[in-house]
Coordinates of C-alpha atoms and ligand atoms in Angstrom, one line a residue:
M1 CA 38.4 -15.2 9.1
T2 CA 38.6 -14.0 5.5
R3 CA 37.7 -10.5 4.4
T4 CA 34.4 -9.8 2.7
M5 CA 33.7 -6.4 1.1
N6 CA 35.4 -3.6 2.9
I7 CA 34.7 -4.8 6.4
D8 CA 37.0 -5.4 9.3
P9 CA 36.4 -9.2 10.1
T10 CA 36.2 -8.5 13.9
Q11 CA 33.2 -6.2 13.3
L12 CA 31.4 -9.1 11.6
Q13 CA 31.5 -11.3 14.7
D14 CA 29.1 -9.0 16.7
L15 CA 26.5 -8.6 14.1
Q16 CA 23.0 -10.1 14.7
T17 CA 22.3 -12.5 11.9
P18 CA 20.7 -12.7 9.4
C19 CA 21.4 -9.2 8.2
Y20 CA 22.3 -7.3 5.1
L21 CA 25.7 -5.7 5.0
Y22 CA 26.0 -2.7 2.6
D23 CA 29.4 -1.5 1.4
T24 CA 29.1 2.2 0.9
Q25 CA 32.6 2.5 -0.6
L26 CA 31.6 0.1 -3.4
L27 CA 28.4 2.0 -3.8
A28 CA 30.4 5.3 -4.1
A29 CA 32.7 3.8 -6.7
T30 CA 29.7 2.5 -8.6
L31 CA 28.0 5.9 -8.6
K32 CA 31.3 7.4 -9.8
A33 CA 31.5 5.0 -12.7
I34 CA 28.0 5.9 -13.7
S35 CA 28.8 9.6 -13.6
A36 CA 32.0 9.1 -15.5
E37 CA 30.1 7.5 -18.4
T38 CA 27.3 10.2 -18.5
T39 CA 29.0 13.5 -17.6
G40 CA 29.6 14.4 -21.3
C41 CA 25.9 13.9 -22.0
A42 CA 23.9 16.8 -20.5
N43 CA 20.7 15.2 -21.8
Y44 CA 21.2 11.9 -19.9
H45 CA 19.3 11.5 -16.7
V46 CA 19.9 8.4 -14.5
H47 CA 17.1 7.5 -12.1
Y48 CA 17.7 4.9 -9.4
A49 CA 15.0 2.3 -9.2
I50 CA 14.1 2.4 -5.5
K51 CA 12.5 -1.1 -5.6
A52 CA 16.0 -2.6 -5.7
N53 CA 17.0 -1.3 -2.3
A54 CA 15.2 1.3 -0.2
H55 CA 17.5 1.4 2.8
P56 CA 17.4 5.1 3.9
A57 CA 21.1 5.6 4.1
I58 CA 21.6 4.0 0.7
L59 CA 18.9 6.2 -0.8
R60 CA 20.5 9.3 0.7
Q61 CA 23.9 8.4 -0.8
I62 CA 22.4 7.8 -4.2
A63 CA 20.4 11.1 -4.1
A64 CA 23.5 13.0 -3.0
A65 CA 25.3 11.6 -6.1
G66 CA 22.7 13.4 -8.2
L67 CA 20.6 10.6 -9.5
G68 CA 16.9 10.9 -9.8
A69 CA 14.4 8.3 -8.5
D70 CA 12.2 5.7 -10.3
C71 CA 9.3 4.8 -8.0
V72 CA 6.5 2.3 -8.3
S73 CA 4.3 3.2 -5.3
G74 CA 3.3 6.0 -3.0
G75 CA 5.6 4.5 -0.4
E76 CA 8.5 4.7 -2.7
I77 CA 7.7 8.3 -3.6
E78 CA 7.7 9.2 0.1
A79 CA 11.0 7.3 0.7
A80 CA 12.5 9.2 -2.2
L81 CA 11.4 12.6 -0.9
Q82 CA 12.7 11.7 2.6
A83 CA 16.1 10.8 1.1
D84 CA 16.1 14.2 -0.7
F85 CA 15.6 13.1 -4.2
P86 CA 14.2 16.3 -5.9
A87 CA 10.5 15.8 -6.7
K88 CA 11.2 16.9 -10.3
E89 CA 13.6 14.0 -10.7
I90 CA 11.1 11.4 -9.7
V91 CA 9.4 9.2 -12.3
F92 CA 6.4 7.1 -11.2
A93 CA 5.7 3.8 -13.0
G94 CA 3.4 0.8 -12.3
V95 CA 0.4 -0.8 -13.9
G96 CA -1.8 -0.3 -10.9
K97 CA -1.4 3.2 -9.4
A98 CA -4.0 3.8 -6.7
D99 CA -5.9 7.2 -6.5
W100 CA -4.1 8.2 -3.4
E101 CA -0.7 7.5 -5.0
I102 CA -1.6 9.6 -8.0
K103 CA -2.7 12.4 -5.8
L104 CA 0.4 12.3 -3.7
A105 CA 2.5 12.4 -6.9
L106 CA 0.6 15.3 -8.3
K107 CA 0.8 17.3 -5.0
H108 CA 4.5 16.9 -4.8
G109 CA 5.0 17.8 -8.5
I110 CA 6.9 14.8 -9.6
G111 CA 8.8 14.8 -12.9
M112 CA 6.5 12.5 -14.8
F113 CA 4.1 9.6 -14.6
N114 CA 4.9 6.6 -16.7
V115 CA 1.4 5.7 -17.7
E116 CA 0.6 2.1 -18.6
S117 CA -3.0 2.2 -19.9
I118 CA -5.7 4.4 -21.3
E119 CA -7.8 3.7 -18.2
E120 CA -5.0 5.0 -16.0
L121 CA -4.6 8.1 -18.2
Q122 CA -8.3 8.8 -17.7
V123 CA -8.0 8.6 -13.9
I124 CA -4.9 10.8 -13.8
N125 CA -6.8 13.3 -15.9
E126 CA -9.8 13.3 -13.5
L127 CA -7.6 13.6 -10.4
A128 CA -5.4 16.3 -12.0
T129 CA -8.6 18.2 -12.9
S130 CA -10.0 17.9 -9.4
L131 CA -6.8 19.2 -7.8
N132 CA -6.1 21.7 -10.6
I133 CA -2.6 20.4 -10.9
R134 CA -0.9 19.7 -14.2
A135 CA 0.1 16.1 -14.7
R136 CA 3.2 15.3 -16.9
V137 CA 2.7 11.9 -18.5
S138 CA 4.9 9.6 -20.5
F139 CA 3.5 6.5 -22.0
R140 CA 5.0 3.2 -21.4
I141 CA 5.2 1.4 -24.7
N142 CA 5.5 -2.3 -24.9
P143 CA 8.3 -2.6 -27.5
N144 CA 7.9 -6.3 -28.0
V145 CA 11.6 -6.9 -27.6
G146 CA 12.5 -10.3 -26.2
A147 CA 15.4 -10.1 -23.7
H148 CA 17.8 -12.7 -22.6
T149 CA 16.8 -13.2 -19.0
H150 CA 14.6 -15.2 -16.6
A151 CA 11.0 -15.5 -17.8
H152 CA 9.7 -13.9 -14.6
I153 CA 11.7 -10.7 -15.2
T154 CA 11.2 -10.0 -18.9
T155 CA 8.7 -7.3 -19.3
G156 CA 9.1 -6.0 -22.9
K157 CA 7.3 -8.7 -24.7
A158 CA 3.7 -8.4 -26.1
E159 CA 2.3 -11.0 -23.7
N160 CA 3.4 -9.1 -20.6
K161 CA 0.9 -7.0 -18.6
F162 CA 3.1 -3.9 -18.9
G163 CA 2.7 -0.9 -21.1
I164 CA 0.6 0.1 -24.1
D165 CA 0.8 -1.7 -27.5
M166 CA 2.8 0.2 -30.1
E167 CA -0.2 0.3 -32.5
D168 CA -2.2 2.3 -29.9
M169 CA 0.6 4.8 -29.2
V170 CA -0.5 7.6 -31.5
R171 CA -4.2 7.3 -30.5
V172 CA -3.3 7.6 -26.8
I173 CA -1.0 10.6 -27.3
R174 CA -3.8 12.3 -29.3
L175 CA -6.2 11.5 -26.5
A176 CA -3.9 13.0 -23.9
A177 CA -3.7 16.2 -26.1
T178 CA -7.4 16.7 -25.5
M179 CA -6.9 16.8 -21.7
P180 CA -6.2 20.3 -20.6
L181 CA -4.3 19.4 -17.4
V182 CA -2.3 16.6 -19.0
E183 CA 1.0 17.3 -20.6
F184 CA 2.5 14.7 -22.9
T185 CA 6.2 14.4 -21.9
G186 CA 7.4 11.4 -23.8
L187 CA 7.8 7.6 -24.1
H188 CA 8.9 5.0 -21.6
F189 CA 10.3 1.5 -22.2
H190 CA 11.6 -1.3 -20.1
I191 CA 12.5 -4.6 -21.6
G192 CA 13.5 -6.7 -18.5
S193 CA 16.0 -7.1 -15.8
Q194 CA 19.4 -8.8 -15.3
L195 CA 20.4 -8.2 -18.9
L196 CA 24.0 -8.8 -19.7
V197 CA 23.7 -9.0 -23.5
M198 CA 24.1 -5.5 -24.9
D199 CA 22.4 -6.6 -28.1
D200 CA 19.1 -6.5 -26.1
F201 CA 19.6 -2.8 -25.4
K202 CA 20.6 -2.2 -29.1
A203 CA 17.4 -3.9 -30.2
L204 CA 15.5 -1.6 -27.9
C205 CA 17.2 1.4 -29.6
V206 CA 16.2 0.1 -33.0
R207 CA 12.6 -0.1 -31.8
V208 CA 12.7 3.4 -30.3
N209 CA 14.1 4.8 -33.6
E210 CA 11.3 3.1 -35.5
L211 CA 8.7 4.6 -33.2
Q212 CA 10.2 8.0 -33.5
E213 CA 9.8 7.8 -37.2
V214 CA 6.1 7.0 -36.8
L215 CA 5.8 10.0 -34.4
D216 CA 7.6 12.3 -36.9
R217 CA 5.1 11.4 -39.6
E218 CA 2.3 12.2 -37.2
G219 CA 3.9 15.5 -36.3
I220 CA 4.4 14.4 -32.6
Y221 CA 7.4 15.4 -30.6
A222 CA 8.4 13.4 -27.5
P223 CA 10.6 15.5 -25.3
N224 CA 11.7 12.6 -23.2
I225 CA 12.8 9.1 -24.0
N226 CA 13.0 6.8 -21.0
V227 CA 14.7 3.5 -21.8
G228 CA 14.1 1.9 -18.4
G229 CA 16.6 -0.2 -16.5
G230 CA 17.7 -3.8 -16.7
L231 CA 21.5 -3.8 -16.7
G232 CA 22.6 -7.0 -14.9
I233 CA 25.5 -7.9 -12.6
D234 CA 27.9 -10.8 -12.3
Y235 CA 26.3 -13.1 -9.7
D236 CA 28.8 -15.9 -10.3
T237 CA 32.1 -14.0 -9.7
P238 CA 31.2 -10.8 -7.9
D239 CA 34.8 -10.0 -7.0
A240 CA 35.8 -10.1 -10.6
H241 CA 33.1 -7.6 -11.6
P242 CA 32.1 -5.5 -8.6
I243 CA 31.1 -2.7 -10.9
P244 CA 29.0 -3.4 -14.0
D245 CA 30.2 -2.4 -17.4
F246 CA 28.5 1.0 -17.6
R247 CA 30.6 2.0 -20.6
A248 CA 29.3 -0.8 -22.8
Y249 CA 25.7 -0.1 -21.5
F250 CA 25.7 3.7 -22.1
D251 CA 27.6 3.2 -25.4
A252 CA 24.7 1.0 -26.6
F253 CA 22.4 4.0 -26.3
K254 CA 24.9 6.7 -27.3
Q255 CA 25.4 4.8 -30.6
G256 CA 22.0 3.3 -31.0
L257 CA 19.5 6.1 -30.3
Q258 CA 18.7 8.5 -33.1
L259 CA 17.5 11.5 -31.0
R260 CA 15.6 14.5 -32.1
E261 CA 16.8 18.0 -31.1
G262 CA 16.5 18.7 -27.4
Q263 CA 15.4 15.2 -26.5
Q264 CA 16.3 14.0 -23.0
V265 CA 17.1 10.4 -22.3
H266 CA 16.2 8.8 -19.0
F267 CA 17.5 5.6 -17.5
E268 CA 16.1 3.6 -14.5
L269 CA 18.9 1.5 -13.1
G270 CA 18.3 -0.6 -10.0
R271 CA 20.3 -3.8 -9.7
A272 CA 23.4 -2.4 -11.5
V273 CA 23.6 0.4 -8.9
V274 CA 23.2 -1.6 -5.6
G275 CA 23.4 -5.3 -6.4
Q276 CA 27.1 -5.9 -5.7
M277 CA 27.4 -3.7 -2.7
G278 CA 25.2 -5.9 -0.5
S279 CA 25.7 -9.3 1.1
L280 CA 23.3 -11.3 3.2
L281 CA 25.2 -12.4 6.3
T282 CA 24.0 -15.6 8.0
R283 CA 25.2 -17.9 10.6
V284 CA 25.4 -21.7 10.5
L285 CA 23.0 -23.3 12.9
Y286 CA 23.6 -26.9 12.1
V287 CA 25.6 -29.1 9.8
K288 CA 23.3 -32.0 9.2
H289 CA 24.7 -35.2 7.9
G290 CA 21.9 -36.9 5.9
K291 CA 22.0 -40.3 4.3
Q292 CA 22.9 -38.9 0.8
K293 CA 23.6 -35.3 1.5
Q294 CA 25.1 -32.9 3.9
F295 CA 23.1 -29.8 4.7
V296 CA 24.4 -26.5 6.0
I297 CA 21.4 -25.1 7.8
V298 CA 21.7 -21.4 8.2
D299 CA 19.7 -18.8 10.1
A300 CA 18.6 -16.9 6.9
G301 CA 15.8 -18.2 4.8
F302 CA 13.8 -17.2 1.8
T303 CA 12.0 -14.7 4.0
D304 CA 15.3 -12.8 3.9
L305 CA 16.4 -13.5 0.3
I306 CA 13.7 -14.9 -1.9
R307 CA 15.6 -14.8 -5.3
P308 CA 16.9 -18.4 -5.3
A309 CA 13.5 -19.8 -4.3
L310 CA 11.5 -17.5 -6.6
Y311 CA 13.6 -17.4 -9.7
G312 CA 16.1 -20.2 -9.2
A313 CA 18.7 -17.4 -9.0
H314 CA 22.3 -18.2 -8.2
H315 CA 24.2 -16.2 -5.6
H316 CA 27.9 -16.8 -4.8
I317 CA 28.2 -18.2 -1.2
E318 CA 31.3 -17.9 1.0
N319 CA 32.2 -19.2 4.4
L320 CA 33.8 -16.2 6.1
T321 CA 35.0 -18.0 9.2
T322 CA 37.2 -20.8 8.0
T323 CA 40.2 -20.9 5.7
A324 CA 40.4 -24.7 5.9
S325 CA 41.7 -26.2 2.8
E326 CA 39.7 -29.4 3.2
T327 CA 36.3 -29.1 1.5
A328 CA 32.9 -30.9 1.4
V329 CA 29.8 -30.7 -0.7
Y330 CA 26.7 -29.3 0.9
D331 CA 23.2 -28.1 0.2
V332 CA 22.9 -24.7 1.9
V333 CA 19.3 -24.4 3.2
G334 CA 17.3 -22.1 5.5
P335 CA 15.0 -22.8 8.4
I336 CA 11.6 -22.1 6.7
C337 CA 9.1 -24.9 6.6
E338 CA 9.1 -25.2 2.8
S339 CA 11.3 -27.4 0.6
S340 CA 12.1 -24.5 -1.7
D341 CA 14.0 -22.8 1.1
V342 CA 17.4 -23.6 -0.5
F343 CA 20.2 -21.2 -1.3
A344 CA 22.4 -23.6 -3.1
K345 CA 22.6 -27.3 -4.0
N346 CA 25.8 -29.4 -4.2
L347 CA 28.0 -26.5 -3.3
E348 CA 31.6 -27.1 -2.5
L349 CA 32.7 -25.2 0.7
P350 CA 35.5 -25.4 3.1
L351 CA 34.6 -27.8 5.9
T352 CA 31.9 -25.9 7.6
H353 CA 30.8 -25.9 11.3
R354 CA 28.1 -24.6 13.6
A355 CA 28.4 -20.8 14.2
D356 CA 30.5 -20.2 11.0
L357 CA 29.5 -17.0 9.3
I358 CA 28.3 -17.3 5.7
A359 CA 28.1 -14.5 3.2
I360 CA 25.5 -14.7 0.4
R361 CA 26.9 -12.2 -2.1
S362 CA 25.4 -9.9 -4.7
A363 CA 22.3 -9.4 -2.5
G364 CA 22.2 -5.6 -2.5
A365 CA 19.3 -5.5 -5.0
Y366 CA 16.0 -7.2 -4.5
G367 CA 17.1 -8.7 -1.2
E368 CA 16.0 -6.6 1.7
T369 CA 13.2 -5.0 -0.3
M370 CA 11.6 -8.4 -1.0
A371 CA 11.9 -9.8 2.5
S372 CA 8.8 -11.0 4.3
C373 CA 7.7 -12.1 7.8
Y374 CA 6.5 -15.5 6.8
N375 CA 6.7 -18.0 9.7
C376 CA 6.5 -14.9 12.0
R377 CA 10.1 -14.2 11.3
A378 CA 11.6 -10.8 12.0
L379 CA 12.7 -8.8 8.9
P380 CA 16.4 -8.7 8.3
Q381 CA 18.2 -5.5 9.3
G382 CA 20.4 -3.6 6.8
V383 CA 23.7 -2.6 8.2
V384 CA 25.7 0.1 6.4
V385 CA 29.5 0.1 6.7
Ligands
LIG401 N1 12.2 0.3 -14.5 C1 11.1 -0.5 -14.5 C2 9.9 0.0 -15.2 C3 11.1 -1.7 -13.9 O1 10.1 -2.5 -13.9 C4 12.3 -2.1 -13.3 C5 12.4 -3.4 -12.6 C6 13.4 -1.3 -13.3 C7 13.3 0.0 -13.9 C8 14.7 -1.6 -12.6 O2 15.3 -2.7 -13.2 P1 16.8 -3.2 -12.9 O3 17.7 -2.1 -13.4 O4 17.0 -3.3 -11.4 O5 17.0 -4.4 -13.6 N2 12.9 -8.9 -8.3 C9 13.6 -9.3 -9.5 C10 13.8 -8.1 -10.4 C11 12.4 -7.4 -10.8 C12 12.6 -6.2 -11.6 C13 11.4 -5.4 -11.7 N3 11.4 -4.2 -12.5 C14 14.9 -9.9 -9.2 O6 15.2 -10.1 -8.0 O7 15.7 -10.3 -10.1

């Protein structure tokens, strides 16, 4: 059996599949790389986007490394607090925050809300007033920056549902200033996910700088600039790039952002932190010889990892059991009763047999958190090694 991640191959045999395997050594190295690129910048705050992976042990490790949390639901705020992320380091985004979620965030004194509409600002104001708790709010501005990624995961363009239009920004900030228990804390941006072209982040910086000039003219100071997340990972060759290029990423902001005195910069990285440290482990149930194709039918389906079915995403796939030099071309498919339940088409693998272990790599982000129970299937378990 070949080695995957930092796991003793004999350990793998006993695992109940499908399951997610998380390599905490790689996570530690990734967190170290982030801190190496940000230590000189006291005004840089990196928040981990919990939506990428909310396994409790993973959250604890990330919190212990000193990152803050980026949450999009009351459940994520609770998970962050349980993992010991300090409340003050929590930012709370999302276009549809429910009243109970806003109240929960207020009661715990989170760092700031990323507010996405005037309607939401009004509700936060009402709830803050009824609880007599101060709400710190940043406004998510839709920067209308097109990013090079899949259409379903771009968010910064004008036609997306996210954020407030740039033209409305000053009006919204002025409105917030009339609300006694609302404190304006800054601006929030997020242009999309799985971005590998640094020019996208540079374009965001240019837009932020333009907006800051508008604010200067209006005499408005934004203490915090949150540039969101989005740094991508190498899905094609994960072993060549187990840790994303954090230097190039942070350099884009170090060089691109024209900050005012005292301004704090916030980042919300999800995939780049946890993507490469996770693999979905699955076992071959059958190798089916069809008329035109051979199918490797595995025990994981899109209920366990939906990215290929939902976004046409590519994940590198390995057979961990065999080292056979003879190969064949297969479609790797799951057991779900839907024809979209396909992990790869026309993939060359070593000759594969029933009971072989297959690793679907780069699945640490948006894998386990997006799993479902469709077909009354059990949720995959996350195993930390
Ligand atoms: N901040 C905001 C406001 C976001 O909407 C997101 C992700 C992040 C930060 C973290 O982005 P990241 O650094 O992970 O790219 N399920 C999709 C990705 C959806 C991303 C949603 N927003 C996928 O599997 O590719």
